[in-house]
Short mmCIF file of C-alpha atoms in Angstrom, two decimals:
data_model
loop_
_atom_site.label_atom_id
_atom_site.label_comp_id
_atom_site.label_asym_id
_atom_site.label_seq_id
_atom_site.Cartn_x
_atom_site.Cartn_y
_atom_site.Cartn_z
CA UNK M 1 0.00 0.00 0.00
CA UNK M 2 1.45 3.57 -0.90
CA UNK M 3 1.56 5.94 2.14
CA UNK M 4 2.49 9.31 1.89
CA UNK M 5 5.68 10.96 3.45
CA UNK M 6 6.08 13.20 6.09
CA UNK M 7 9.42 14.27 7.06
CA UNK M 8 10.57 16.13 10.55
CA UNK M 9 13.43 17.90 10.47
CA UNK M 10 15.02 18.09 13.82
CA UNK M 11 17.76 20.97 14.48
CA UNK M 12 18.60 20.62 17.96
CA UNK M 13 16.75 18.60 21.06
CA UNK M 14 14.61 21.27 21.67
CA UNK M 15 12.78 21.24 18.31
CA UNK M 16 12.70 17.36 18.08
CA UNK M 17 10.78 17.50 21.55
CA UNK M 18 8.61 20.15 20.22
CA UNK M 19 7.86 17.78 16.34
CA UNK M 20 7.07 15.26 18.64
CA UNK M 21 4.20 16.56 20.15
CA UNK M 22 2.79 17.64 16.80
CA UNK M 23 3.67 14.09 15.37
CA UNK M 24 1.41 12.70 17.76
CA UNK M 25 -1.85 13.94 16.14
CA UNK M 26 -0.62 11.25 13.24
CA UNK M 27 0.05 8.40 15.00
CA UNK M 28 -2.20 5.23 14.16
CA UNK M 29 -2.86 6.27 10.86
CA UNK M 30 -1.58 3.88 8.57
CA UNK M 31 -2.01 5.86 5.77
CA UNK M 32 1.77 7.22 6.48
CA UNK M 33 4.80 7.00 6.90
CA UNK M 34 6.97 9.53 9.40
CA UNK M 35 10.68 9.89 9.18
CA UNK M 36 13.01 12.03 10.47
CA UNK M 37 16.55 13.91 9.44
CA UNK M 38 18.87 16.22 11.31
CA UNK M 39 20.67 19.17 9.42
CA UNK M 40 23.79 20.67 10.90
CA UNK M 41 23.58 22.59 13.89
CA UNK M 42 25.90 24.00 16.22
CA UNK M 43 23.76 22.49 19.09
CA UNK M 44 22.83 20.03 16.96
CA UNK M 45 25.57 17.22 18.69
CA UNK M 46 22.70 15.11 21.06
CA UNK M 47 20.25 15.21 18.30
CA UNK M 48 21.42 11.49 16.86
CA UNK M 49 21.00 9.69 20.25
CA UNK M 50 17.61 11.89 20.74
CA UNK M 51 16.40 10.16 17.56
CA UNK M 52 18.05 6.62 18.03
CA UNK M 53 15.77 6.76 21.50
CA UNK M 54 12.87 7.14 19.39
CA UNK M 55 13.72 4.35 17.18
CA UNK M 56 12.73 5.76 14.15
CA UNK M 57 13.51 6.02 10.57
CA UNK M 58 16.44 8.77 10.43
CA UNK M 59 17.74 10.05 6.74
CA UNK M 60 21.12 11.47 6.30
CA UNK M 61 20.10 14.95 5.39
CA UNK M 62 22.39 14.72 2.13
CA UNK M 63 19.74 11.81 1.49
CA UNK M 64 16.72 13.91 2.67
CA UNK M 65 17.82 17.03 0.30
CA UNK M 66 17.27 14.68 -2.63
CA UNK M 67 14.21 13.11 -2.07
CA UNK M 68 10.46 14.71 -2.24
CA UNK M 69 7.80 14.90 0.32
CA UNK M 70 4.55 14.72 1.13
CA UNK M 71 4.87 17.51 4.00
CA UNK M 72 7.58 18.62 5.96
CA UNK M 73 7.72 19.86 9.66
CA UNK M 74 10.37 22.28 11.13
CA UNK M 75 10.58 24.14 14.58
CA UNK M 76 13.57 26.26 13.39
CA UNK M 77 14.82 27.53 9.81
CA UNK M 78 18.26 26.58 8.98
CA UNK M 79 18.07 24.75 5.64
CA UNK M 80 14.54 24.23 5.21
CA UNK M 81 14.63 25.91 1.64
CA UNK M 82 15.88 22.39 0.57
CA UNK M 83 13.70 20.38 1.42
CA UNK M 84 11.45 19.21 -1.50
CA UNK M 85 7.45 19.21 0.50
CA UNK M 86 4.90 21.52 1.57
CA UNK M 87 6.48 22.73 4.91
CA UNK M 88 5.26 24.14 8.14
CA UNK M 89 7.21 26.08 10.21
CA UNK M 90 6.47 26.58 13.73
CA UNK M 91 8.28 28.00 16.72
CA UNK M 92 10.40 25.72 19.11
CA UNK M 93 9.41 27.50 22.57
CA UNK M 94 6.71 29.67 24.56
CA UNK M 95 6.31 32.44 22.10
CA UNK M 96 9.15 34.67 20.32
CA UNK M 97 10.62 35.65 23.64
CA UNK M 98 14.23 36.35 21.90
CA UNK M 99 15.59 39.30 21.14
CA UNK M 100 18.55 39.13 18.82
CA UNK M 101 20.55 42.69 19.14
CA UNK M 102 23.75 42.45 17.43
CA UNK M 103 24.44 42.37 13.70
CA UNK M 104 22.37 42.83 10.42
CA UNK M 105 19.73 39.73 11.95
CA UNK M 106 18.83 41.60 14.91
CA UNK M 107 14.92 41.34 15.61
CA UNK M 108 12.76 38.88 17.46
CA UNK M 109 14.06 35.15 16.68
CA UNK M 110 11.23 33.24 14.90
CA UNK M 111 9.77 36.10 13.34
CA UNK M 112 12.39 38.08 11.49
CA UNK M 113 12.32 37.74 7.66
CA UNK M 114 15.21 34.91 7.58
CA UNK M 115 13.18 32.84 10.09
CA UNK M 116 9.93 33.24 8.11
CA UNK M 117 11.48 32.90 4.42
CA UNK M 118 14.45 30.64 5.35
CA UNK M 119 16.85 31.32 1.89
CA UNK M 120 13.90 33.50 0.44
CA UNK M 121 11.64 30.57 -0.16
CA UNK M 122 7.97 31.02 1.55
CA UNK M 123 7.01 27.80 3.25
CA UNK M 124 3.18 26.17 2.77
CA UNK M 125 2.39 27.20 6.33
CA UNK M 126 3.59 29.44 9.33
CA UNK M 127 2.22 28.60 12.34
CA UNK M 128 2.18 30.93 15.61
CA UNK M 129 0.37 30.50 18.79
CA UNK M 130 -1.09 33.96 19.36
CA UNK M 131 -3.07 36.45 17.20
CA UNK M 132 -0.84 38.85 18.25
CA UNK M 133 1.85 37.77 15.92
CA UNK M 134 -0.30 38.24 13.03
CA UNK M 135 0.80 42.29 13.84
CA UNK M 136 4.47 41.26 13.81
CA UNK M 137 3.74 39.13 10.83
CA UNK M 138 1.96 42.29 8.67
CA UNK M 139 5.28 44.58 10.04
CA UNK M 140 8.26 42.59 9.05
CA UNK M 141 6.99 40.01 6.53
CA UNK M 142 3.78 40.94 5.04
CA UNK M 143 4.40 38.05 2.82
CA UNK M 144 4.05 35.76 5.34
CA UNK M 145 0.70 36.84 6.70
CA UNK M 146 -1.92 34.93 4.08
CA UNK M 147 0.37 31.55 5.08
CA UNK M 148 -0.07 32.48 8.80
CA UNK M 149 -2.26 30.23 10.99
CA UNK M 150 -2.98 30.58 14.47
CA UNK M 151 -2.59 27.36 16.26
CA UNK M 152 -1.50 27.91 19.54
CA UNK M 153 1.10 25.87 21.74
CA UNK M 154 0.78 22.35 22.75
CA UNK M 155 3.24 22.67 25.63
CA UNK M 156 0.74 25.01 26.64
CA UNK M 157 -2.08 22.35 26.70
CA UNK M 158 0.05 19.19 27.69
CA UNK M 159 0.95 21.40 30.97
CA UNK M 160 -2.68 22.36 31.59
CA UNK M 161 -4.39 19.25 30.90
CA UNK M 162 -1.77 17.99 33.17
CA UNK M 163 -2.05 20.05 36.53
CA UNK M 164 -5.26 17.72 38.41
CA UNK M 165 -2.39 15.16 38.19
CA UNK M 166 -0.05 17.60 40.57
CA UNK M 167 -0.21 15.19 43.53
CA UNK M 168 0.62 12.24 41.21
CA UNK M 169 4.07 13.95 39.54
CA UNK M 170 4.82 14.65 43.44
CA UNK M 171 4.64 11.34 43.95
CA UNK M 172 6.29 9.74 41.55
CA UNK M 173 9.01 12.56 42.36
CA UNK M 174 9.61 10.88 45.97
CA UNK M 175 7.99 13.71 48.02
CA UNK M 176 7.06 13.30 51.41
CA UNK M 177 4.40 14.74 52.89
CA UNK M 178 5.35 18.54 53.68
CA UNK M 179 8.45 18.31 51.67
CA UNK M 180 8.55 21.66 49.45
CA UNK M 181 10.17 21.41 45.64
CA UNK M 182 12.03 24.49 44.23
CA UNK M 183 13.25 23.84 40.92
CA UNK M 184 15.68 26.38 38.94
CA UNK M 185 15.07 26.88 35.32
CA UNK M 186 17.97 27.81 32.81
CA UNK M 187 17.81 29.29 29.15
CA UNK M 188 20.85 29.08 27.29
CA UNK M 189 23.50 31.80 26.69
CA UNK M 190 25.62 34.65 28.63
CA UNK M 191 22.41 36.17 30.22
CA UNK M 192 20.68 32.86 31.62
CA UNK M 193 20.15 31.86 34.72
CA UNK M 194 22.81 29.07 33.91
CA UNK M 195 25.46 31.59 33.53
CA UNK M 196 25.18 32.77 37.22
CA UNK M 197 24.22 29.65 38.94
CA UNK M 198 27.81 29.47 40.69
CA UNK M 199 25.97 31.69 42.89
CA UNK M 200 22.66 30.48 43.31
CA UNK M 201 23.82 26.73 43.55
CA UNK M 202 25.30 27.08 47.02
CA UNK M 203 22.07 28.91 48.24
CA UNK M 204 20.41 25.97 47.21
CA UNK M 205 22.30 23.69 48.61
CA UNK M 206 23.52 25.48 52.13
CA UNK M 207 20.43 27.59 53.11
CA UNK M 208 17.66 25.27 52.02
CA UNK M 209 17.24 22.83 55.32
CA UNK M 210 17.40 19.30 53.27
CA UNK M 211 14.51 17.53 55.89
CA UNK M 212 12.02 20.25 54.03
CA UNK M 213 12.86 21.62 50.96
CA UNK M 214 14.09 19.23 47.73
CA UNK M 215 15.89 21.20 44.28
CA UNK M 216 15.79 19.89 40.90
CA UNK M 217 17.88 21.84 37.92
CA UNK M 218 15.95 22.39 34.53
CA UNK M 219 18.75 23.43 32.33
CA UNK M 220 18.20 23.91 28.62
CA UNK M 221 19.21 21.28 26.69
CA UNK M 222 21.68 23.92 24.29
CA UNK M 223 23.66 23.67 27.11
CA UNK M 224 24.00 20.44 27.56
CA UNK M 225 24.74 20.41 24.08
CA UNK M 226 27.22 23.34 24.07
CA UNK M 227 29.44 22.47 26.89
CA UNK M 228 28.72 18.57 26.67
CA UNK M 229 26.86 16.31 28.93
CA UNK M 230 30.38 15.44 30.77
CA UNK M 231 31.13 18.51 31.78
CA UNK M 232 27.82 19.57 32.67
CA UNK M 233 27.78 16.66 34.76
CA UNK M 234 31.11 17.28 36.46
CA UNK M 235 30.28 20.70 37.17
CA UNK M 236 26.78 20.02 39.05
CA UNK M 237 28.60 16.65 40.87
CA UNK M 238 28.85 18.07 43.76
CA UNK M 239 25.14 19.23 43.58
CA UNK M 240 24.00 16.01 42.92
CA UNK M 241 26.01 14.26 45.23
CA UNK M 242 24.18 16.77 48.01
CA UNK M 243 20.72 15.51 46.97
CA UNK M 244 20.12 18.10 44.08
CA UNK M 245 18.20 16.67 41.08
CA UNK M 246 19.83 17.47 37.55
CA UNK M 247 17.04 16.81 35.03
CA UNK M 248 18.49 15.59 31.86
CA UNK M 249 17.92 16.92 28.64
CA UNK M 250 16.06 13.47 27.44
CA UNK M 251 13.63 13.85 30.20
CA UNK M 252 10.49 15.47 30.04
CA UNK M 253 10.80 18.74 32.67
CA UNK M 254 6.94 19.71 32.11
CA UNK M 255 5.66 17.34 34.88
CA UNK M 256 8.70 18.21 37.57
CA UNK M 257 7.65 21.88 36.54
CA UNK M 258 4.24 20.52 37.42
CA UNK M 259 5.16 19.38 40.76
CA UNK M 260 7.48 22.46 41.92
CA UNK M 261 5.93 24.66 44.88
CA UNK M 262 9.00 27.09 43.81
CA UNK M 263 10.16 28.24 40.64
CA UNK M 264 13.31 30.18 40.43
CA UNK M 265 13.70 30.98 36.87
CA UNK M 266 15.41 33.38 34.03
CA UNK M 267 13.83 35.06 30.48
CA UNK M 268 13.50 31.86 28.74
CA UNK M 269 10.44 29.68 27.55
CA UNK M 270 10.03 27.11 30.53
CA UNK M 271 10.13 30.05 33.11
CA UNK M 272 7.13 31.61 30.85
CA UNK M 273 5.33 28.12 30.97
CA UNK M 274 5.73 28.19 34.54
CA UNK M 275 3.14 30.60 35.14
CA UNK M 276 0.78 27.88 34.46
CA UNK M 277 1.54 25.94 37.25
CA UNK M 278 -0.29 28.54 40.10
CA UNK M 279 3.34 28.81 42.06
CA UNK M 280 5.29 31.52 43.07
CA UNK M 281 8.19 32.17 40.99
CA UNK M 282 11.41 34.18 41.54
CA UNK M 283 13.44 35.17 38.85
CA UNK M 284 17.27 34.37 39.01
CA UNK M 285 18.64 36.77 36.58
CA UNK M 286 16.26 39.05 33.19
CA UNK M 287 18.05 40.71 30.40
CA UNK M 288 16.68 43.27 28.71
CA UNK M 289 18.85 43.20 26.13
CA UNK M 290 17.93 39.69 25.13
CA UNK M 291 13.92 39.83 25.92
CA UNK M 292 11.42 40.72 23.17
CA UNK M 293 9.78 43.63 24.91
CA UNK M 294 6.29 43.12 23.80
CA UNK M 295 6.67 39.74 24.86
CA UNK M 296 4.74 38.04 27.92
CA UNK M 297 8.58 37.30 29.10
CA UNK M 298 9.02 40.98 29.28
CA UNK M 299 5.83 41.05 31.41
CA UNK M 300 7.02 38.53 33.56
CA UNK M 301 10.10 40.13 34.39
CA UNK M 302 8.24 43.51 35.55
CA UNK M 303 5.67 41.05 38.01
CA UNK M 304 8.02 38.53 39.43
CA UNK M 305 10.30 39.58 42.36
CA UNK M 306 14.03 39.06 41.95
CA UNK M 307 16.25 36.93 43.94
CA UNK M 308 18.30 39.33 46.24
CA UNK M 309 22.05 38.13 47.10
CA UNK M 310 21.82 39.37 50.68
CA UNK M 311 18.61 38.16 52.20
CA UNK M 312 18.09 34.32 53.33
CA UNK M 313 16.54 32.16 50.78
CA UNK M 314 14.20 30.83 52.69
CA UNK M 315 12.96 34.31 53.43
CA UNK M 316 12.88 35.48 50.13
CA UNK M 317 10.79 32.32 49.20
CA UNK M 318 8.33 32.75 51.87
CA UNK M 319 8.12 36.35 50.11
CA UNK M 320 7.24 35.26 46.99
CA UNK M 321 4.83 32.97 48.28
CA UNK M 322 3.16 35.51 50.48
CA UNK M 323 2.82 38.23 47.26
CA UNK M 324 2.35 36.14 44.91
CA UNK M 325 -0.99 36.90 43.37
CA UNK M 326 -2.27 33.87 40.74
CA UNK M 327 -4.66 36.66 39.17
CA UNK M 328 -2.01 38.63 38.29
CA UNK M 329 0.52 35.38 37.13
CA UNK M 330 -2.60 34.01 34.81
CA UNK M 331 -2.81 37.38 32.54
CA UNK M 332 0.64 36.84 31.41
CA UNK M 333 0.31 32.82 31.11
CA UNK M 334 -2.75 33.85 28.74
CA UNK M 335 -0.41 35.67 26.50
CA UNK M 336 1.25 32.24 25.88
CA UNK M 337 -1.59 31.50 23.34
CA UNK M 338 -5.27 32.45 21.73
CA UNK M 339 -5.99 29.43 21.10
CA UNK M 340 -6.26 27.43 24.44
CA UNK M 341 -6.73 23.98 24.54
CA UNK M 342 -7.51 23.60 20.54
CA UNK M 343 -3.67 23.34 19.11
CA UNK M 344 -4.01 19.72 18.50
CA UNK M 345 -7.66 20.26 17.11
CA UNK M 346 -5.82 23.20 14.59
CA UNK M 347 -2.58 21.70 13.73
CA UNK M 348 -4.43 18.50 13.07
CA UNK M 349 -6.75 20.37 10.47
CA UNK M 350 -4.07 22.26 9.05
CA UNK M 351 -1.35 18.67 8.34
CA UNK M 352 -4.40 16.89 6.68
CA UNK M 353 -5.35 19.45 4.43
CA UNK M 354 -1.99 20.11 3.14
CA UNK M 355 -1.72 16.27 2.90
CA UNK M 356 -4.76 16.70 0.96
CA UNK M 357 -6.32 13.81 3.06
CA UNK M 358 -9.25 13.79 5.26
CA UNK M 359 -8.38 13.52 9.04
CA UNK M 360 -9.15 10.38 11.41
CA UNK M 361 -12.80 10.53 12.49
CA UNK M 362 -12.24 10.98 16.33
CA UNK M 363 -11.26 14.36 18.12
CA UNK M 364 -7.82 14.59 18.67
CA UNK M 365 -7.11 14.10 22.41
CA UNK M 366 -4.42 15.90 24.53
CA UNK M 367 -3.01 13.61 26.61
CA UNK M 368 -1.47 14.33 30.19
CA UNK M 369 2.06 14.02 30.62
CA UNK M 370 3.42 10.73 31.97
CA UNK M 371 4.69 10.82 35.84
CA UNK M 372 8.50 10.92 36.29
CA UNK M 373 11.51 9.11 37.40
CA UNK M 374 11.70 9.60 41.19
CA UNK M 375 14.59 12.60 41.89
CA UNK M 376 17.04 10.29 43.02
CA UNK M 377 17.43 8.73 39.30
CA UNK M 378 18.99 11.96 38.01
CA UNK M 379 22.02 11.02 39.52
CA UNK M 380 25.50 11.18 37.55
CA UNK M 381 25.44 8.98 34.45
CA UNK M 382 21.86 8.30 34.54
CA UNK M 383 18.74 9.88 32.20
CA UNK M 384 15.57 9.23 30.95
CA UNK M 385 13.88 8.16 27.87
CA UNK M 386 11.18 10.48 27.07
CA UNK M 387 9.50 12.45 24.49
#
């Protein structure tokens, strides 16, 4: 039986993660077939073992330049404009929270005009998960507009549909009863949290009395990829050999995000997510110079209050925790998408009829996220095999 062809081209961890959950809306449909290929990247290194996981059918991209395609799926734009399908683009994180400031591509990364027409070539499909983007769209690539669709975000919806399962993550987790989680979120690059957590680490560790409080590290997985997994590893050892939990970039953070009573976090796209959860967050380190200022990050970084380096931690979290107002916390999460809860519903409608095939006749379901490994797992040399 012929099936048609759908390829995913994965750039980096962080965009295979996000394919995946759109490459769920075609599972059990035997009318095709899914495979995968990995361009260069410069953080491009774990993508190969991210894809051998998943067992599936992986071209060389040599290969996958030469061959055509029924449609084509890409979280990021570097060599798209050779791949032979109808492609949709759509972004890899919460938003366009990136602000690129230096040299002649300076904008907001995902929708300045090399991201939207990667090598001048207009893809079948741009996908974004606000109507406010359709603005930014009209302003720096009115080309792109008529292609535009507003789908929303599926992290988005995994996370929601997962929160009446809070208790169950905890669980899983290894939390006692009256045992508090703070987890620290990293973005990548000079300005993230990442970049300063020679400071915060120690707080963590020293000030936080172990009998109450547990940590767990969400650091993005371009740094893992940057520095390598080794010495990542060797420089959170001693963390982890003090009881700290270093998620891995395999695992899937959403449900220990879930979980967290803290969140102590930066400017990038899991911090933004984690106004979701209903927690009090902290924010380690914001640049400026690196946020999109009309972006809910921005917004964020006004609300939440800043970790001081001369006040106890443990006072500073009570703080948070004592001003944090959820009201206040949900406006900005609702800037994450317009389209709540229907991404799967859109992006399902949007593959089919580009496949020019009629979709499966049941709804498309958004399923919550499976519980972790217990904290103890993310030890030294040990991950997880997730989606």
């Amino acid at each position: 039986m012929g099936r048609k062809k759908v390829l995913a081209v994965v750039h980096t961890v962080t965009y295979g993660k996000r394919l995946l959950d759109v490459l769920a809306l075609l599972e059990a449909d035997f009318r095709l077939q899914v495979v995968f290929t990995a361009p260069p990247h410069a953080f491009g290194d774990d993508v190969p073992a991210f894809l051998a996981r998943l067992g599936s059918v992986v071209l060389p991209w040599d290969q996958a330049t030469r061959m055509t395609f029924d449609l084509a799926l890409a979280a990021g734009p570097r060599g798209v404009q050779y791949i032979d399908a109808p492609l949709i683009t759509l972004p890899h994180g919460a938003n366009y929270l990136k602000l690129v400031v230096e040299g002649a591509n300076s904008g907001v990364a995902g929708l300045r005009r090399q991201d939207l027409l990667p090598g001048g070539r207009l893809p079948a499909a741009v996908v974004v998960p606000h109507h406010a983007e359709l603005r930014e769209l009209a302003r720096h690539c009115p080309e792109a507009l008529p292609l535009a669709h507003v789908a929303g975000d599926p992290v988005h919806d995994r996370i929601v549909a997962s929160l009446p399962l809070r208790a169950a993550y905890r669980r899983a987790l290894g939390l006692t009863e009256g045992q508090k989680l703070v987890v620290a979120v990293s973005t990548w690059g000079a300005q993230s949290s990442f970049g300063r957590f020679d400071g915060l680490l120690p707080r963590l560790i020293g000030e936080l009395p172990a009998a109450r409080y547990r940590t767990a590290l969400l650091v993005h997985p371009n740094v893992w990829s940057g520095h390598g997994a080794y010495q990542v590893r060797a420089w959170l050892a001693r963390c982890a050999q003090l009881g700290m939990a270093l998620v891995p970039p395999e695992a899937d953070w959403r449900s220990v995000l879930i979980a967290a009573d803290w969140i102590i976090g930066d400017h990038g796209s899991v911090t933004l997510y984690g106004t979701l959860t209903g927690v009090p967050m902290l924010l380690a380190t914001s640049s400026e110079g690196e946020t999109n200022p009309a972006s809910p990050a921005a917004a964020l970084a006004a609300l939440a209050p800043t970790l001081s380096p001369t006040h106890p931690l443990v006072d500073q979290l009570d703080y948070a925790a004592r001003e944090y107002r959820r009201r206040e916390y949900a406006a900005i999460a609702s800037r994450i998408t317009s389209e709540p809860g229907r991404f799967n519903r859109n992006m399902r409608r949007l593959m089919y009829g580009l496949l020019g095939m009629g979709q499966p006749a049941h709804e498309p379901t958004t399923l919550p996220l499976p519980e972790p490994l217990p904290l103890p797992a993310w030890a030294p040399g040990r991950g997880e095999v997730s989606a």
